[in-house]
């Protein structure tokens, strides 16, 4: 089968993480490679010495906070270790998680599965901005709740995300108690509806799908009791997900016209499974996928096809991802999507072969407005050009492109354009590169070219 270099270059940006030198010379048709990445069913897991399980991380954070508290109070024998202070657990963990993601992104041959992880982690947003507990668990949330399920069933992904400690903390379900439960009667505490609202509005049905405030309250009641262990799990560590029967609202609950009996933790599993299979959820997921990969205003026929695949295949996300790859609309040669800051930075480092210090990357992403797991609200980072193509955003990208040009000043810009854009590079861009006053300026011009900024 003949390999189309234009399709290869297009797909490496649209579905992947950007071309590296040599990637455009691949002999396998890019569609076959994308299909193989999906059907393999495996998503790479980050690894590193500080990438522990959530209970371990929360336990380490609690131990550190207690030690610092005792040291501040001058308790005997409570001084912190002598010598240069180690970075606090939240900062050390966050830095390690970012470094592990960058390593995966650099090594991925194409990166379609990795892009799906990014998409779903943003769909089920948790944010480190909420405090130390989220700063130590946001990466673990992605590792434990998102990655194992992005090529599996949506209902499993939904359940894993909704009941992970990071989500329970982020959307305050740890503070939600059934008003008529023993704990609610004893402590005079009540519902927190944040998680129930966001599951309906953001994670499943979507805005305008017909659910009511009564449905939000009903789901919040079903969610009561889902919290964290306090004394320790099987390994003796607090911070694992636990269902506390004494905090769960007793009785049957009606959600979207369907009644769910009070059968303990199974009540939530049944409710989420029905939400995962709802036609509105299929449409919502399909729209967000098509918007992320194809166009800010995606073709309605593509959205309808993806939604029908979702329903026909019982929420099988691998089949939905394959339907996306097979869709003719997804291969429109027009590059309609502006790369997000994370996509731009990773594509630039892949193309230039730059290995950056995680702290430099964290600073760069902060200047560009998209640090890892730091969205300002539960709806995640935006997915439209207007959010990233502002004058301020483009100035920040230009500064970063200029820095990259200095770091890779020995690289020939025209050769790099051939390596990472190939036939996508326009005559205008090639002329600008030839006229550049220096190689560093040429690299910066290439990174800011429309063909590189869009995918």
CSV table of C-alpha atoms in Angstrom, one decimal:
chain,number,residue,atom,x,y,z
A,1,UNK,CA,0.0,0.0,0.0
A,2,UNK,CA,1.3,3.4,-0.9
A,3,UNK,CA,2.2,5.7,2.0
A,4,UNK,CA,0.9,9.3,1.7
A,5,UNK,CA,3.4,11.6,3.4
A,6,UNK,CA,0.9,14.4,3.7
A,7,UNK,CA,-1.5,12.1,5.6
A,8,UNK,CA,1.4,10.9,7.8
A,9,UNK,CA,2.4,14.4,8.7
A,10,UNK,CA,-1.3,15.4,9.3
A,11,UNK,CA,-2.0,12.4,11.5
A,12,UNK,CA,1.1,12.8,13.6
A,13,UNK,CA,-0.2,16.2,14.6
A,14,UNK,CA,-3.9,15.6,14.6
A,15,UNK,CA,-4.0,12.3,16.4
A,16,UNK,CA,-0.5,12.2,17.9
A,17,UNK,CA,2.0,14.3,19.8
A,18,UNK,CA,3.9,15.7,16.8
A,19,UNK,CA,6.5,14.3,14.4
A,20,UNK,CA,10.1,13.6,15.4
A,21,UNK,CA,12.9,13.6,12.9
A,22,UNK,CA,12.5,10.4,10.9
A,23,UNK,CA,8.8,9.9,11.7
A,24,UNK,CA,7.6,11.1,8.3
A,25,UNK,CA,9.7,8.5,6.6
A,26,UNK,CA,7.7,5.6,8.1
A,27,UNK,CA,6.8,2.8,5.6
A,28,UNK,CA,3.6,1.7,7.4
A,29,UNK,CA,0.4,3.6,6.4
A,30,UNK,CA,-0.4,5.9,9.2
A,31,UNK,CA,-4.0,4.7,9.5
A,32,UNK,CA,-2.8,1.2,10.1
A,33,UNK,CA,-0.4,2.4,12.8
A,34,UNK,CA,-3.2,4.3,14.5
A,35,UNK,CA,-5.5,1.3,14.4
A,36,UNK,CA,-2.8,-0.9,15.8
A,37,UNK,CA,-2.2,1.5,18.7
A,38,UNK,CA,-5.9,1.3,19.6
A,39,UNK,CA,-6.4,-2.4,19.1
A,40,UNK,CA,-3.2,-3.2,21.2
A,41,UNK,CA,-5.4,-2.1,24.1
A,42,UNK,CA,-2.4,-1.1,26.2
A,43,UNK,CA,-1.7,2.4,27.5
A,44,UNK,CA,1.7,3.1,28.9
A,45,UNK,CA,2.0,3.8,32.6
A,46,UNK,CA,4.4,6.4,34.0
A,47,UNK,CA,7.0,5.2,36.4
A,48,UNK,CA,9.4,6.7,38.8
A,49,UNK,CA,10.5,6.5,42.5
A,50,UNK,CA,8.0,9.1,43.7
A,51,UNK,CA,5.0,7.8,41.8
A,52,UNK,CA,3.3,5.9,44.6
A,53,UNK,CA,-0.3,4.8,45.1
A,54,UNK,CA,-2.8,7.3,46.3
A,55,UNK,CA,-3.0,6.0,49.9
A,56,UNK,CA,0.8,6.1,50.2
A,57,UNK,CA,1.0,9.6,48.9
A,58,UNK,CA,-1.8,10.9,51.2
A,59,UNK,CA,-0.2,9.1,54.2
A,60,UNK,CA,3.2,10.7,53.4
A,61,UNK,CA,1.6,14.1,53.1
A,62,UNK,CA,-0.1,13.7,56.4
A,63,UNK,CA,3.1,12.5,58.1
A,64,UNK,CA,5.0,15.5,56.7
A,65,UNK,CA,2.3,18.0,57.8
A,66,UNK,CA,2.2,16.6,61.3
A,67,UNK,CA,6.0,16.8,61.6
A,68,UNK,CA,6.0,20.4,60.4
A,69,UNK,CA,3.2,21.3,62.8
A,70,UNK,CA,5.1,19.7,65.8
A,71,UNK,CA,8.3,21.5,64.7
A,72,UNK,CA,6.5,24.8,64.6
A,73,UNK,CA,5.1,24.2,68.1
A,74,UNK,CA,8.5,23.3,69.4
A,75,UNK,CA,7.6,19.8,70.5
A,76,UNK,CA,10.5,17.9,72.0
A,77,UNK,CA,12.1,15.6,69.5
A,78,UNK,CA,10.0,17.0,66.7
A,79,UNK,CA,12.6,18.9,64.7
A,80,UNK,CA,12.8,18.2,61.0
A,81,UNK,CA,15.9,16.4,59.6
A,82,UNK,CA,19.1,18.4,59.5
A,83,UNK,CA,20.8,19.4,56.3
A,84,UNK,CA,19.3,21.0,53.1
A,85,UNK,CA,15.5,20.6,53.3
A,86,UNK,CA,14.0,18.2,50.8
A,87,UNK,CA,11.2,19.6,48.6
A,88,UNK,CA,7.8,19.1,50.3
A,89,UNK,CA,5.9,16.0,49.4
A,90,UNK,CA,3.4,17.9,47.2
A,91,UNK,CA,6.1,19.6,45.1
A,92,UNK,CA,8.3,16.5,44.9
A,93,UNK,CA,5.4,14.4,43.8
A,94,UNK,CA,4.0,16.9,41.3
A,95,UNK,CA,7.4,17.4,39.7
A,96,UNK,CA,7.9,13.6,39.4
A,97,UNK,CA,4.5,13.1,37.9
A,98,UNK,CA,5.1,15.8,35.3
A,99,UNK,CA,8.6,14.4,34.5
A,100,UNK,CA,7.1,11.0,33.9
A,101,UNK,CA,4.4,12.3,31.5
A,102,UNK,CA,7.1,14.2,29.6
A,103,UNK,CA,9.2,11.0,29.3
A,104,UNK,CA,6.2,9.1,27.9
A,105,UNK,CA,5.3,11.9,25.5
A,106,UNK,CA,8.9,12.0,24.1
A,107,UNK,CA,9.1,8.3,23.7
A,108,UNK,CA,5.7,7.6,22.1
A,109,UNK,CA,6.0,6.6,18.4
A,110,UNK,CA,2.8,8.3,17.5
A,111,UNK,CA,1.1,9.1,20.8
A,112,UNK,CA,-2.6,8.6,20.0
A,113,UNK,CA,-3.2,6.6,23.2
A,114,UNK,CA,-1.4,9.3,25.2
A,115,UNK,CA,-3.5,12.0,23.6
A,116,UNK,CA,-6.6,10.0,24.6
A,117,UNK,CA,-5.3,10.0,28.2
A,118,UNK,CA,-4.9,13.7,28.0
A,119,UNK,CA,-8.4,14.1,26.7
A,120,UNK,CA,-10.1,11.9,29.3
A,121,UNK,CA,-8.0,13.4,32.2
A,122,UNK,CA,-9.3,16.8,31.1
A,123,UNK,CA,-12.9,15.5,30.8
A,124,UNK,CA,-12.7,14.2,34.4
A,125,UNK,CA,-10.8,17.2,35.7
A,126,UNK,CA,-9.2,17.3,39.1
A,127,UNK,CA,-7.0,20.3,39.9
A,128,UNK,CA,-3.9,20.8,42.0
A,129,UNK,CA,-5.0,24.3,42.6
A,130,UNK,CA,-7.3,23.0,45.3
A,131,UNK,CA,-4.5,22.3,47.8
A,132,UNK,CA,-1.8,19.8,48.8
A,133,UNK,CA,-4.0,16.7,48.8
A,134,UNK,CA,-4.8,17.3,45.1
A,135,UNK,CA,-1.2,18.3,44.3
A,136,UNK,CA,0.0,14.8,45.5
A,137,UNK,CA,-2.9,12.9,44.0
A,138,UNK,CA,-3.8,14.5,40.6
A,139,UNK,CA,-1.1,12.5,38.8
A,140,UNK,CA,-2.1,9.3,40.7
A,141,UNK,CA,-5.7,9.9,39.6
A,142,UNK,CA,-4.6,9.9,36.0
A,143,UNK,CA,-2.5,6.8,36.5
A,144,UNK,CA,-5.1,4.8,38.5
A,145,UNK,CA,-8.5,6.0,37.3
A,146,UNK,CA,-7.9,7.2,33.7
A,147,UNK,CA,-5.1,5.3,32.0
A,148,UNK,CA,-6.4,1.8,32.7
A,149,UNK,CA,-9.8,2.6,31.1
A,150,UNK,CA,-9.3,4.9,28.1
A,151,UNK,CA,-9.5,2.0,25.7
A,152,UNK,CA,-12.1,0.1,27.8
A,153,UNK,CA,-15.7,0.6,28.7
A,154,UNK,CA,-16.9,4.2,29.5
A,155,UNK,CA,-18.9,2.9,32.5
A,156,UNK,CA,-15.7,1.5,34.0
A,157,UNK,CA,-13.9,4.8,33.4
A,158,UNK,CA,-16.8,6.8,34.9
A,159,UNK,CA,-16.9,4.7,38.0
A,160,UNK,CA,-13.1,4.7,38.5
A,161,UNK,CA,-13.0,8.5,38.1
A,162,UNK,CA,-16.0,9.3,40.2
A,163,UNK,CA,-14.9,7.2,43.2
A,164,UNK,CA,-11.2,7.9,43.1
A,165,UNK,CA,-9.9,9.7,46.3
A,166,UNK,CA,-8.7,12.7,44.2
A,167,UNK,CA,-12.2,13.3,42.7
A,168,UNK,CA,-13.9,12.7,46.1
A,169,UNK,CA,-11.7,15.4,47.6
A,170,UNK,CA,-11.8,17.8,44.6
A,171,UNK,CA,-15.6,17.9,44.4
A,172,UNK,CA,-16.1,17.7,48.2
A,173,UNK,CA,-17.9,14.4,48.4
A,174,UNK,CA,-15.8,13.6,51.5
A,175,UNK,CA,-17.8,16.3,53.2
A,176,UNK,CA,-21.2,15.0,52.0
A,177,UNK,CA,-23.3,13.1,54.5
A,178,UNK,CA,-26.8,11.8,54.1
A,179,UNK,CA,-29.1,14.0,56.2
A,180,UNK,CA,-31.0,11.0,57.5
A,181,UNK,CA,-28.1,8.7,57.9
A,182,UNK,CA,-26.8,7.9,61.4
A,183,UNK,CA,-23.8,10.3,60.9
A,184,UNK,CA,-26.1,13.0,59.5
A,185,UNK,CA,-28.5,12.8,62.4
A,186,UNK,CA,-25.7,12.7,64.9
A,187,UNK,CA,-23.6,15.5,63.5
A,188,UNK,CA,-26.3,17.6,61.8
A,189,UNK,CA,-24.4,17.5,58.5
A,190,UNK,CA,-25.9,17.3,55.1
A,191,UNK,CA,-25.5,16.9,51.3
A,192,UNK,CA,-22.8,18.4,49.2
A,193,UNK,CA,-24.1,18.3,45.6
A,194,UNK,CA,-20.8,19.3,43.8
A,195,UNK,CA,-19.9,15.8,42.6
A,196,UNK,CA,-23.5,14.8,41.6
A,197,UNK,CA,-23.9,18.0,39.6
A,198,UNK,CA,-20.6,17.7,37.7
A,199,UNK,CA,-21.2,14.0,36.9
A,200,UNK,CA,-24.5,15.0,35.2
A,201,UNK,CA,-23.3,18.3,33.7
A,202,UNK,CA,-19.8,17.5,32.6
A,203,UNK,CA,-19.0,13.8,32.8
A,204,UNK,CA,-22.1,12.2,31.4
A,205,UNK,CA,-25.3,13.8,30.1
A,206,UNK,CA,-24.2,17.3,29.4
A,207,UNK,CA,-25.9,20.7,29.7
A,208,UNK,CA,-29.3,20.9,28.2
A,209,UNK,CA,-29.9,17.2,28.2
A,210,UNK,CA,-33.0,17.4,30.3
A,211,UNK,CA,-31.9,16.5,33.9
A,212,UNK,CA,-33.3,18.7,36.7
A,213,UNK,CA,-32.1,20.0,40.1
A,214,UNK,CA,-34.0,17.1,41.6
A,215,UNK,CA,-31.8,14.7,39.6
A,216,UNK,CA,-28.7,16.5,40.9
A,217,UNK,CA,-29.9,16.1,44.5
A,218,UNK,CA,-30.9,12.4,43.9
A,219,UNK,CA,-27.4,11.6,42.6
A,220,UNK,CA,-25.8,13.5,45.5
A,221,UNK,CA,-27.8,11.3,47.8
A,222,UNK,CA,-26.6,8.1,46.0
A,223,UNK,CA,-23.0,9.4,46.4
A,224,UNK,CA,-23.2,9.9,50.1
A,225,UNK,CA,-21.0,7.5,52.0
A,226,UNK,CA,-18.3,7.4,49.3
A,227,UNK,CA,-15.3,8.8,51.1
A,228,UNK,CA,-11.9,7.9,52.3
A,229,UNK,CA,-10.6,5.4,54.9
A,230,UNK,CA,-9.5,7.2,58.0
A,231,UNK,CA,-7.7,4.6,60.0
A,232,UNK,CA,-6.1,2.6,57.3
A,233,UNK,CA,-6.7,0.2,54.5
A,234,UNK,CA,-5.5,-3.4,54.1
A,235,UNK,CA,-1.9,-2.0,53.9
A,236,UNK,CA,-2.4,0.1,57.0
A,237,UNK,CA,-2.6,3.4,55.1
A,238,UNK,CA,-5.5,5.9,55.3
A,239,UNK,CA,-6.7,7.6,52.2
A,240,UNK,CA,-8.1,4.8,50.1
A,241,UNK,CA,-11.6,5.0,48.7
A,242,UNK,CA,-14.2,3.6,51.2
A,243,UNK,CA,-18.0,3.3,51.3
A,244,UNK,CA,-19.2,4.3,54.8
A,245,UNK,CA,-22.6,2.9,55.4
A,246,UNK,CA,-23.2,5.1,58.4
A,247,UNK,CA,-22.9,8.3,56.2
A,248,UNK,CA,-25.0,7.0,53.3
A,249,UNK,CA,-28.5,8.4,52.9
A,250,UNK,CA,-30.9,5.5,53.5
A,251,UNK,CA,-33.8,4.6,51.3
A,252,UNK,CA,-34.6,4.3,47.6
A,253,UNK,CA,-33.7,7.2,45.3
A,254,UNK,CA,-35.3,8.1,42.0
A,255,UNK,CA,-32.9,9.5,39.4
A,256,UNK,CA,-34.0,10.4,35.8
A,257,UNK,CA,-37.3,8.5,36.4
A,258,UNK,CA,-35.6,5.3,37.5
A,259,UNK,CA,-35.6,4.1,41.1
A,260,UNK,CA,-32.5,2.7,42.7
A,261,UNK,CA,-32.9,0.7,45.9
A,262,UNK,CA,-30.7,1.2,48.9
A,263,UNK,CA,-28.3,-1.6,48.2
A,264,UNK,CA,-25.1,0.0,49.6
A,265,UNK,CA,-22.3,0.7,47.2
A,266,UNK,CA,-24.0,-1.1,44.4
A,267,UNK,CA,-26.6,1.7,44.3
A,268,UNK,CA,-24.0,4.0,42.8
A,269,UNK,CA,-22.6,1.4,40.4
A,270,UNK,CA,-26.1,0.8,39.0
A,271,UNK,CA,-26.8,4.5,38.7
A,272,UNK,CA,-23.5,5.3,36.9
A,273,UNK,CA,-23.9,2.3,34.6
A,274,UNK,CA,-27.3,3.7,33.5
A,275,UNK,CA,-25.9,7.2,33.0
A,276,UNK,CA,-23.0,5.7,31.0
A,277,UNK,CA,-25.5,4.0,28.6
A,278,UNK,CA,-27.7,7.1,28.2
A,279,UNK,CA,-28.1,8.5,24.6
A,280,UNK,CA,-27.4,12.0,26.0
A,281,UNK,CA,-24.1,10.7,27.3
A,282,UNK,CA,-23.2,9.2,23.9
A,283,UNK,CA,-23.9,12.6,22.2
A,284,UNK,CA,-22.0,14.5,24.8
A,285,UNK,CA,-18.9,12.3,24.6
A,286,UNK,CA,-19.0,12.2,20.8
A,287,UNK,CA,-19.2,16.0,20.6
A,288,UNK,CA,-16.3,16.5,22.9
A,289,UNK,CA,-14.1,13.9,21.1
A,290,UNK,CA,-14.9,15.4,17.7
A,291,UNK,CA,-14.3,18.9,19.0
A,292,UNK,CA,-10.9,17.9,20.5
A,293,UNK,CA,-9.5,16.0,17.5
A,294,UNK,CA,-11.2,17.5,14.4
A,295,UNK,CA,-12.7,21.0,14.7
A,296,UNK,CA,-14.0,23.5,17.3
A,297,UNK,CA,-17.4,23.2,15.5
A,298,UNK,CA,-17.2,19.6,14.4
A,299,UNK,CA,-19.4,18.2,11.5
A,300,UNK,CA,-22.7,17.0,12.9
A,301,UNK,CA,-22.5,13.8,10.8
A,302,UNK,CA,-19.3,12.9,12.5
A,303,UNK,CA,-20.7,13.6,16.0
A,304,UNK,CA,-23.8,11.5,15.2
A,305,UNK,CA,-21.6,8.6,13.9
A,306,UNK,CA,-19.4,8.6,17.0
A,307,UNK,CA,-22.5,8.7,19.3
A,308,UNK,CA,-24.1,5.8,17.5
A,309,UNK,CA,-20.9,3.8,17.7
A,310,UNK,CA,-20.8,4.5,21.5
A,311,UNK,CA,-24.4,3.2,21.9
A,312,UNK,CA,-24.0,0.2,19.5
A,313,UNK,CA,-20.8,-0.9,21.2
A,314,UNK,CA,-21.9,-0.5,24.8
A,315,UNK,CA,-19.6,2.4,25.5
A,316,UNK,CA,-16.5,0.6,24.1
A,317,UNK,CA,-14.0,3.5,23.9
A,318,UNK,CA,-11.6,1.6,21.7
A,319,UNK,CA,-14.3,1.1,19.1
A,320,UNK,CA,-15.3,4.8,19.4
A,321,UNK,CA,-11.6,5.8,18.9
A,322,UNK,CA,-11.4,3.5,15.8
A,323,UNK,CA,-14.6,5.1,14.5
A,324,UNK,CA,-12.9,8.5,14.9
A,325,UNK,CA,-9.8,7.3,13.0
A,326,UNK,CA,-12.0,5.8,10.2
A,327,UNK,CA,-14.1,8.9,9.8
A,328,UNK,CA,-13.5,10.8,6.5
A,329,UNK,CA,-14.1,14.1,8.3
A,330,UNK,CA,-11.2,13.4,10.6
A,331,UNK,CA,-8.8,13.5,7.5
A,332,UNK,CA,-9.9,16.9,6.2
A,333,UNK,CA,-6.5,18.4,5.1
A,334,UNK,CA,-7.4,21.8,6.6
A,335,UNK,CA,-5.7,22.2,10.0
A,336,UNK,CA,-8.6,23.6,12.0
A,337,UNK,CA,-7.5,23.0,15.6
A,338,UNK,CA,-5.0,25.3,17.4
A,339,UNK,CA,-2.6,23.3,19.5
A,340,UNK,CA,-3.1,23.7,23.2
A,341,UNK,CA,0.0,24.9,25.2
A,342,UNK,CA,0.7,21.4,26.3
A,343,UNK,CA,0.4,20.0,22.7
A,344,UNK,CA,2.6,22.9,21.4
A,345,UNK,CA,5.3,22.4,24.0
A,346,UNK,CA,5.5,18.6,23.5
A,347,UNK,CA,5.4,18.8,19.7
A,348,UNK,CA,8.3,21.4,19.8
A,349,UNK,CA,10.4,19.3,22.1
A,350,UNK,CA,9.8,16.1,20.1
A,351,UNK,CA,10.6,17.9,16.9
A,352,UNK,CA,13.8,19.5,18.2
A,353,UNK,CA,14.8,16.5,20.3
A,354,UNK,CA,15.1,18.6,23.4
A,355,UNK,CA,15.1,17.1,26.8
A,356,UNK,CA,13.9,19.8,29.2
A,357,UNK,CA,14.1,19.9,33.0
A,358,UNK,CA,10.6,19.3,34.5
A,359,UNK,CA,10.9,22.6,36.4
A,360,UNK,CA,11.5,24.5,33.1
A,361,UNK,CA,8.5,22.8,31.5
A,362,UNK,CA,6.4,23.6,34.5
A,363,UNK,CA,7.4,27.3,34.3
A,364,UNK,CA,6.8,27.3,30.5
A,365,UNK,CA,3.4,25.8,30.8
A,366,UNK,CA,2.5,28.3,33.6
A,367,UNK,CA,3.5,31.1,31.3
A,368,UNK,CA,1.4,29.6,28.5
A,369,UNK,CA,-1.6,29.1,30.8
A,370,UNK,CA,-1.9,25.3,30.9
A,371,UNK,CA,0.1,23.7,33.7
A,372,UNK,CA,-0.6,20.0,34.2
A,373,UNK,CA,-3.8,19.3,36.2
A,374,UNK,CA,-4.4,22.9,37.0
A,375,UNK,CA,-7.7,23.9,35.3
A,376,UNK,CA,-9.5,26.7,37.1
A,377,UNK,CA,-12.8,24.9,37.1
A,378,UNK,CA,-14.3,21.3,36.9
A,379,UNK,CA,-15.0,21.7,33.2
A,380,UNK,CA,-11.3,21.5,32.5
A,381,UNK,CA,-9.1,23.4,30.1
A,382,UNK,CA,-11.0,24.8,27.1
A,383,UNK,CA,-10.8,23.1,23.7
A,384,UNK,CA,-11.4,26.0,21.3
A,385,UNK,CA,-9.0,28.3,19.5
A,386,UNK,CA,-10.2,31.4,21.2
A,387,UNK,CA,-8.9,30.2,24.5
A,388,UNK,CA,-5.3,29.8,23.2
A,389,UNK,CA,-4.9,32.1,20.2
A,390,UNK,CA,-5.3,35.4,22.2
A,391,UNK,CA,-2.6,38.1,21.8
A,392,UNK,CA,-1.3,37.3,25.3
A,393,UNK,CA,-1.1,33.6,24.5
A,394,UNK,CA,0.6,34.1,21.2
A,395,UNK,CA,3.2,36.4,22.8
A,396,UNK,CA,4.0,33.7,25.4
A,397,UNK,CA,4.4,31.2,22.6
A,398,UNK,CA,6.7,33.5,20.7
A,399,UNK,CA,8.9,33.9,23.8
A,400,UNK,CA,9.0,30.1,24.2
A,401,UNK,CA,9.8,29.7,20.5
A,402,UNK,CA,12.6,32.1,20.7
A,403,UNK,CA,14.1,30.3,23.7
A,404,UNK,CA,13.7,27.0,21.8
A,405,UNK,CA,15.5,28.5,18.8
A,406,UNK,CA,18.5,29.4,21.1
A,407,UNK,CA,18.6,26.0,22.6
A,408,UNK,CA,18.6,24.4,19.1
A,409,UNK,CA,20.6,27.0,17.3
A,410,UNK,CA,22.7,24.4,15.5
A,411,UNK,CA,19.7,22.9,13.7
A,412,UNK,CA,18.9,23.8,10.1
A,413,UNK,CA,15.4,25.3,10.1
A,414,UNK,CA,14.6,24.1,6.5
A,415,UNK,CA,15.8,20.6,7.3
A,416,UNK,CA,13.7,20.6,10.5
A,417,UNK,CA,10.7,21.8,8.5
A,418,UNK,CA,11.1,18.8,6.2
A,419,UNK,CA,11.5,16.5,9.2
A,420,UNK,CA,8.5,17.6,11.3
A,421,UNK,CA,6.1,19.2,8.7
A,422,UNK,CA,7.1,17.7,5.4
A,423,UNK,CA,4.5,18.5,2.7
A,424,UNK,CA,2.4,20.5,5.2
A,425,UNK,CA,5.1,23.3,5.2
A,426,UNK,CA,3.9,26.0,2.8
A,427,UNK,CA,5.9,28.0,0.3
A,428,UNK,CA,5.4,31.1,2.5
A,429,UNK,CA,6.9,29.3,5.5
A,430,UNK,CA,9.8,28.0,3.6
A,431,UNK,CA,10.6,31.4,2.2
A,432,UNK,CA,10.5,32.9,5.7
A,433,UNK,CA,12.9,30.3,6.9
A,434,UNK,CA,15.3,31.0,4.1
A,435,UNK,CA,15.2,34.7,4.9
A,436,UNK,CA,15.8,34.3,8.6
A,437,UNK,CA,18.7,36.2,10.0
A,438,UNK,CA,20.0,33.2,12.0
A,439,UNK,CA,19.2,29.6,12.5
A,440,UNK,CA,17.8,30.4,16.0
A,441,UNK,CA,15.4,32.9,14.4
A,442,UNK,CA,14.5,30.4,11.7
A,443,UNK,CA,13.6,27.8,14.4
A,444,UNK,CA,11.4,30.3,16.2
A,445,UNK,CA,9.7,31.2,12.9
A,446,UNK,CA,9.1,27.5,12.2
A,447,UNK,CA,7.5,26.9,15.6
A,448,UNK,CA,5.3,29.9,15.2
A,449,UNK,CA,4.2,29.0,11.6
A,450,UNK,CA,0.5,28.3,11.1
A,451,UNK,CA,1.2,24.7,10.0
A,452,UNK,CA,3.0,24.0,13.3
A,453,UNK,CA,0.6,25.9,15.6
A,454,UNK,CA,-2.4,24.1,14.1
A,455,UNK,CA,-3.1,20.4,13.7
